[in-house]
PDB file of C-alpha atoms and ligand atoms in Angstrom:
ATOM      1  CA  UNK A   1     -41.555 -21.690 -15.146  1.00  0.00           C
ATOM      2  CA  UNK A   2     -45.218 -22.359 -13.410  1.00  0.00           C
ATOM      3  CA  UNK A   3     -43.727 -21.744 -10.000  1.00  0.00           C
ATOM      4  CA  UNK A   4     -42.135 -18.586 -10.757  1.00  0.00           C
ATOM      5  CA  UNK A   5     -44.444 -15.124  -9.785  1.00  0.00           C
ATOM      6  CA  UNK A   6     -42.741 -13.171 -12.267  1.00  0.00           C
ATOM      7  CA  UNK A   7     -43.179 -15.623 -14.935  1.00  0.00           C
ATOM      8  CA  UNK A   8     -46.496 -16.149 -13.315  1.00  0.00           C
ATOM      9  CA  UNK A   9     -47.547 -12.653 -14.132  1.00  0.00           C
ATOM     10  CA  UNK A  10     -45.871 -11.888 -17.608  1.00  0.00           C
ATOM     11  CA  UNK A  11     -48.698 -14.589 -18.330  1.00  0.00           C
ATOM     12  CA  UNK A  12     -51.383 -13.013 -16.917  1.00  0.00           C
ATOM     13  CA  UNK A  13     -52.387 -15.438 -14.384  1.00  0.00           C
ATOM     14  CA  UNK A  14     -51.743 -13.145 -11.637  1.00  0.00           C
ATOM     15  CA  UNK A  15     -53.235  -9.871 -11.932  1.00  0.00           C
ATOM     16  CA  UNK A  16     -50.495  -6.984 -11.735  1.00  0.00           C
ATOM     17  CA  UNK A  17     -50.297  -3.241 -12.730  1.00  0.00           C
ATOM     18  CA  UNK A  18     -49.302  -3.375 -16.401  1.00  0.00           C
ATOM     19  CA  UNK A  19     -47.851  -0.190 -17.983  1.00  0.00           C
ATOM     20  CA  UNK A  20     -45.973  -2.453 -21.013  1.00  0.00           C
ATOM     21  CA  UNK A  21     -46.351  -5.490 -22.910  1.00  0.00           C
ATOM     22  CA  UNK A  22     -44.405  -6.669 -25.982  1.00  0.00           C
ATOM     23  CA  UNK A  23     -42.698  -9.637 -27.638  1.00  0.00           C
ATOM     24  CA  UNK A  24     -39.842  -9.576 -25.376  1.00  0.00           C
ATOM     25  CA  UNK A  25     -40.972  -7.955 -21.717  1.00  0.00           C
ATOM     26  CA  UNK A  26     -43.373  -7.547 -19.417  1.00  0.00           C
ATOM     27  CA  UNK A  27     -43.361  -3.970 -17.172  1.00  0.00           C
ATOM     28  CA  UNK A  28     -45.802  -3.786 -14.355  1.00  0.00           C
ATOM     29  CA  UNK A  29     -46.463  -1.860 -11.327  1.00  0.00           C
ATOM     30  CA  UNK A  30     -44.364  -2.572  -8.047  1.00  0.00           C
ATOM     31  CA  UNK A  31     -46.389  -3.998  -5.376  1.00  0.00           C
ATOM     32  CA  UNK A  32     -44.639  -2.129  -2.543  1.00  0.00           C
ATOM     33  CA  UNK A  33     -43.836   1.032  -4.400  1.00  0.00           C
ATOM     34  CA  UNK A  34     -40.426   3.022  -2.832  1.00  0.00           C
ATOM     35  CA  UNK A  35     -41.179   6.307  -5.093  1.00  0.00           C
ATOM     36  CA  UNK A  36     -44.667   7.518  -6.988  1.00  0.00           C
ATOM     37  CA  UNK A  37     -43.637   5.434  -9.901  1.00  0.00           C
ATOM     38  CA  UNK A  38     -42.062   2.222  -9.385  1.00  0.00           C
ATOM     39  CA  UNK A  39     -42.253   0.041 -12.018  1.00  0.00           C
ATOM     40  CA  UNK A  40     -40.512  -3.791 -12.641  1.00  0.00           C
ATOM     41  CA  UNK A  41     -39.020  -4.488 -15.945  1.00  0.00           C
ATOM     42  CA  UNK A  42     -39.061  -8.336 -16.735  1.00  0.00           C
ATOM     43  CA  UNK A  43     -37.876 -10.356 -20.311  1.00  0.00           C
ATOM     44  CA  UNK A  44     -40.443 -12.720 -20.597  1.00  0.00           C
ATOM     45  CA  UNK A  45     -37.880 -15.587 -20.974  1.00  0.00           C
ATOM     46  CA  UNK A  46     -37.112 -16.951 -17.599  1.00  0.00           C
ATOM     47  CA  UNK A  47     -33.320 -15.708 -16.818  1.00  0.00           C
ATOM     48  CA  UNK A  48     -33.184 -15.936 -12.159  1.00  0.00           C
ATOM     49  CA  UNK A  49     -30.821 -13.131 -12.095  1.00  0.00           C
ATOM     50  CA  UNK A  50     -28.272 -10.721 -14.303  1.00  0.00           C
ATOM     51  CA  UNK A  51     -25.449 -13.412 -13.214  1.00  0.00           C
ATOM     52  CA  UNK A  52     -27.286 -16.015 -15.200  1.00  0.00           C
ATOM     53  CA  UNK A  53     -27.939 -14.386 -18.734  1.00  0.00           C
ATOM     54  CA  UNK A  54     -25.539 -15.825 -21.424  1.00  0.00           C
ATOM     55  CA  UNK A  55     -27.020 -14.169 -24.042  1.00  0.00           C
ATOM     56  CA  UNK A  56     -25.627 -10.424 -24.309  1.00  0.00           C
ATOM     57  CA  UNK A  57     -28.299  -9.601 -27.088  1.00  0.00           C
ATOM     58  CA  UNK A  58     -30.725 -10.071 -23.828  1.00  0.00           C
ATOM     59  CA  UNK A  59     -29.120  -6.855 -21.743  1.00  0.00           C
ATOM     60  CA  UNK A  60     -28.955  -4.699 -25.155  1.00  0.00           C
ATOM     61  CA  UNK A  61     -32.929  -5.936 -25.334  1.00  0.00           C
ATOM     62  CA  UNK A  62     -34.074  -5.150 -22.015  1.00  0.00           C
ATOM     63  CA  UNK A  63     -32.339  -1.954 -21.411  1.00  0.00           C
ATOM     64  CA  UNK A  64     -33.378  -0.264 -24.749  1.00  0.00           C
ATOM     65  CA  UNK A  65     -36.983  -1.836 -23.062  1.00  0.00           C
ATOM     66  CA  UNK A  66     -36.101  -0.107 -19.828  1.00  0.00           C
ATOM     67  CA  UNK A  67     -35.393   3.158 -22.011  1.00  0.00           C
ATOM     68  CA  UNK A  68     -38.418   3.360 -24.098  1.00  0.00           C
ATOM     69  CA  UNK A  69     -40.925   2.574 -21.015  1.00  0.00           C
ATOM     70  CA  UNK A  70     -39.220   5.186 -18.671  1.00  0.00           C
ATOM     71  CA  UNK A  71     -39.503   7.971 -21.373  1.00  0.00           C
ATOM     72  CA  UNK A  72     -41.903   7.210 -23.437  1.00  0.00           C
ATOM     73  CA  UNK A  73     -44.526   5.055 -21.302  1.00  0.00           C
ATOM     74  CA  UNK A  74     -44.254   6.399 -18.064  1.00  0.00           C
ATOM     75  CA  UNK A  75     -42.896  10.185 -19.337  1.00  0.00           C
ATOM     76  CA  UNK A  76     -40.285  10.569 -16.503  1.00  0.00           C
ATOM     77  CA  UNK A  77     -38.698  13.591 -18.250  1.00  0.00           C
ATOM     78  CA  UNK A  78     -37.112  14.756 -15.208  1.00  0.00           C
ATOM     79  CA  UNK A  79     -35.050  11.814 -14.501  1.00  0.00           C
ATOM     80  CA  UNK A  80     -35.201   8.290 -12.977  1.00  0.00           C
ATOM     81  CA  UNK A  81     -33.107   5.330 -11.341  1.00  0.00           C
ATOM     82  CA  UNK A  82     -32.829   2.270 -12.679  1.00  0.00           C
ATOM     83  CA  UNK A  83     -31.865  -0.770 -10.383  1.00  0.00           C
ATOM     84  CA  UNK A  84     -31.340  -4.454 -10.879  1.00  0.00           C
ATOM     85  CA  UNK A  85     -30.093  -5.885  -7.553  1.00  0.00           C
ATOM     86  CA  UNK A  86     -28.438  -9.417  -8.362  1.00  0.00           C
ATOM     87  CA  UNK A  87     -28.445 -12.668  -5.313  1.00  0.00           C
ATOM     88  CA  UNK A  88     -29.601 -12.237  -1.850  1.00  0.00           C
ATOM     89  CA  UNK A  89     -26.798 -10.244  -0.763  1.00  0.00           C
ATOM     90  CA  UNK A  90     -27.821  -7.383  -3.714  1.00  0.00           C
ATOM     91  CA  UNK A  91     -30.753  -7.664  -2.358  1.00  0.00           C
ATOM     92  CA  UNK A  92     -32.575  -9.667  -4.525  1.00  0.00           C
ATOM     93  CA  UNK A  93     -36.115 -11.023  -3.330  1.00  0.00           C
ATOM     94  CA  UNK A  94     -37.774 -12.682  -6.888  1.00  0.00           C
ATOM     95  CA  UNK A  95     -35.671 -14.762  -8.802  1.00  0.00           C
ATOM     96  CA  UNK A  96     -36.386 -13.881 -12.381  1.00  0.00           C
ATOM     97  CA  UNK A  97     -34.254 -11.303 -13.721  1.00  0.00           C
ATOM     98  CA  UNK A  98     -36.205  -7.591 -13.341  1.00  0.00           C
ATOM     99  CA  UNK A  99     -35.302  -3.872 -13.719  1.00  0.00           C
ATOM    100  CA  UNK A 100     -36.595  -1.597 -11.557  1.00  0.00           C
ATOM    101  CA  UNK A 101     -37.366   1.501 -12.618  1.00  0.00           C
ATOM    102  CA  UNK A 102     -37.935   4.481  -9.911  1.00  0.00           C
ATOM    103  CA  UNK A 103     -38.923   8.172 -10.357  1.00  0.00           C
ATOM    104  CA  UNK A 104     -41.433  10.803  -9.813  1.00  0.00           C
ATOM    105  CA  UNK A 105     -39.666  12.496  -7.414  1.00  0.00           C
ATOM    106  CA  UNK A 106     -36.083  13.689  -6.745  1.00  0.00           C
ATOM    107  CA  UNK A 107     -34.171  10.527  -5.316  1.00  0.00           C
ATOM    108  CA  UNK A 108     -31.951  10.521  -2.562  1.00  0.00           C
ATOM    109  CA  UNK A 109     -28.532   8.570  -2.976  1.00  0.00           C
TER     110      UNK A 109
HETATM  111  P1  LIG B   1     -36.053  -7.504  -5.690  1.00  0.00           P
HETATM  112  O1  LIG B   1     -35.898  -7.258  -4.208  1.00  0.00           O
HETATM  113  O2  LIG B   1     -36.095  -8.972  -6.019  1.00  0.00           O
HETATM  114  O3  LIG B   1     -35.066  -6.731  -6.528  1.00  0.00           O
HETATM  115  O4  LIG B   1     -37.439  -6.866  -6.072  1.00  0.00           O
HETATM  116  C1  LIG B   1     -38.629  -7.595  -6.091  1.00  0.00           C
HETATM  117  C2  LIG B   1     -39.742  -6.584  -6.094  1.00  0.00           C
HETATM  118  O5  LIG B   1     -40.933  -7.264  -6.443  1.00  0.00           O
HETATM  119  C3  LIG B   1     -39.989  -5.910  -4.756  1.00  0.00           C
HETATM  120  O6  LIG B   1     -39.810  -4.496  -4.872  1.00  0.00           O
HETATM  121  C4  LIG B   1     -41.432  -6.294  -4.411  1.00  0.00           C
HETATM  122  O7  LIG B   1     -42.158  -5.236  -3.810  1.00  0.00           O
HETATM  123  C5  LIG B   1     -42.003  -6.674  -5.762  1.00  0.00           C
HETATM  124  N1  LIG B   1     -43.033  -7.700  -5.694  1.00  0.00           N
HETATM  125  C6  LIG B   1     -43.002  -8.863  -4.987  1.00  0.00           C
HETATM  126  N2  LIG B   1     -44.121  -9.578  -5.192  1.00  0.00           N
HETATM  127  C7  LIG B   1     -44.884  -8.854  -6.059  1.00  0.00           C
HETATM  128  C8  LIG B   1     -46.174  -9.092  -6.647  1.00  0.00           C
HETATM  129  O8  LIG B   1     -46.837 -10.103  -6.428  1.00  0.00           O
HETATM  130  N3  LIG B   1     -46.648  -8.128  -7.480  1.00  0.00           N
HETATM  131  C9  LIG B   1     -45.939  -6.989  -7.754  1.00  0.00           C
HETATM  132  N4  LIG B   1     -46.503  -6.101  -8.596  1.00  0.00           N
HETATM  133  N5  LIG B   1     -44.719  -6.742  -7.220  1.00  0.00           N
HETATM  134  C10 LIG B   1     -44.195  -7.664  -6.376  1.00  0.00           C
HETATM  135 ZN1  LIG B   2     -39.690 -16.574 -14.128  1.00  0.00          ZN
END
């Protein structure tokens, strides 16, 4: 979708922080970090949020994504959060589908 940002930047027309790129997802750098790492997981097929995705192969996908990019990429050994907030009342400011992963520090509830 051309007027979507996140779609926007899995394409590389807007510049963002990458960490990951595959087949399948997009993670990049949150713009307004709320921990030392912050980092949006996105499936590169536009999905506008977790209510929308008919396709349960998708959540297997992104999560093992998710996974791989907080241990392996990112190396957050002592632990993380992982957050997808779903509509405007979860909180949810870009609609295409994203994972956000937090850590670097010990999280409050
Ligand atoms: P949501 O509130 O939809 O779950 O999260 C959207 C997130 O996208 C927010 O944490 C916000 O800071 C981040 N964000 C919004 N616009 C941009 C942008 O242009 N670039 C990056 N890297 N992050 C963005
Ligand atoms: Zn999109």
């Amino acid at each position: 979708m051309t007027d979507c940002l996140f779609c926007n930047i899995a394409a590389g027309e807007i510049p963002s922080g990458k960490v990951y790129e595959d087949d399948d997802v997009f993670a990049f750098r949150d713009i307004h970090p709320k921990a030392p790492t912050h980092v949006l997981v996105i499936p590169k097929t536009h999905v506008a949020t977790l209510s929308d995705v008919k396709d349960p192969a998708l959540l297997g996908m992104l999560m093992s994504r998710v996974q791989h990019i907080a241990d392996d990429v990112l190396g957050l050994e002592k632990g993380y959060r992982v957050i997808t907030n779903v509509r405007a009342g979860g909180g949810q400011e870009v609609f295409h589908l994203h994972v956000h992963i937090l850590g670097g520090k010990t999280l409050p509830f």
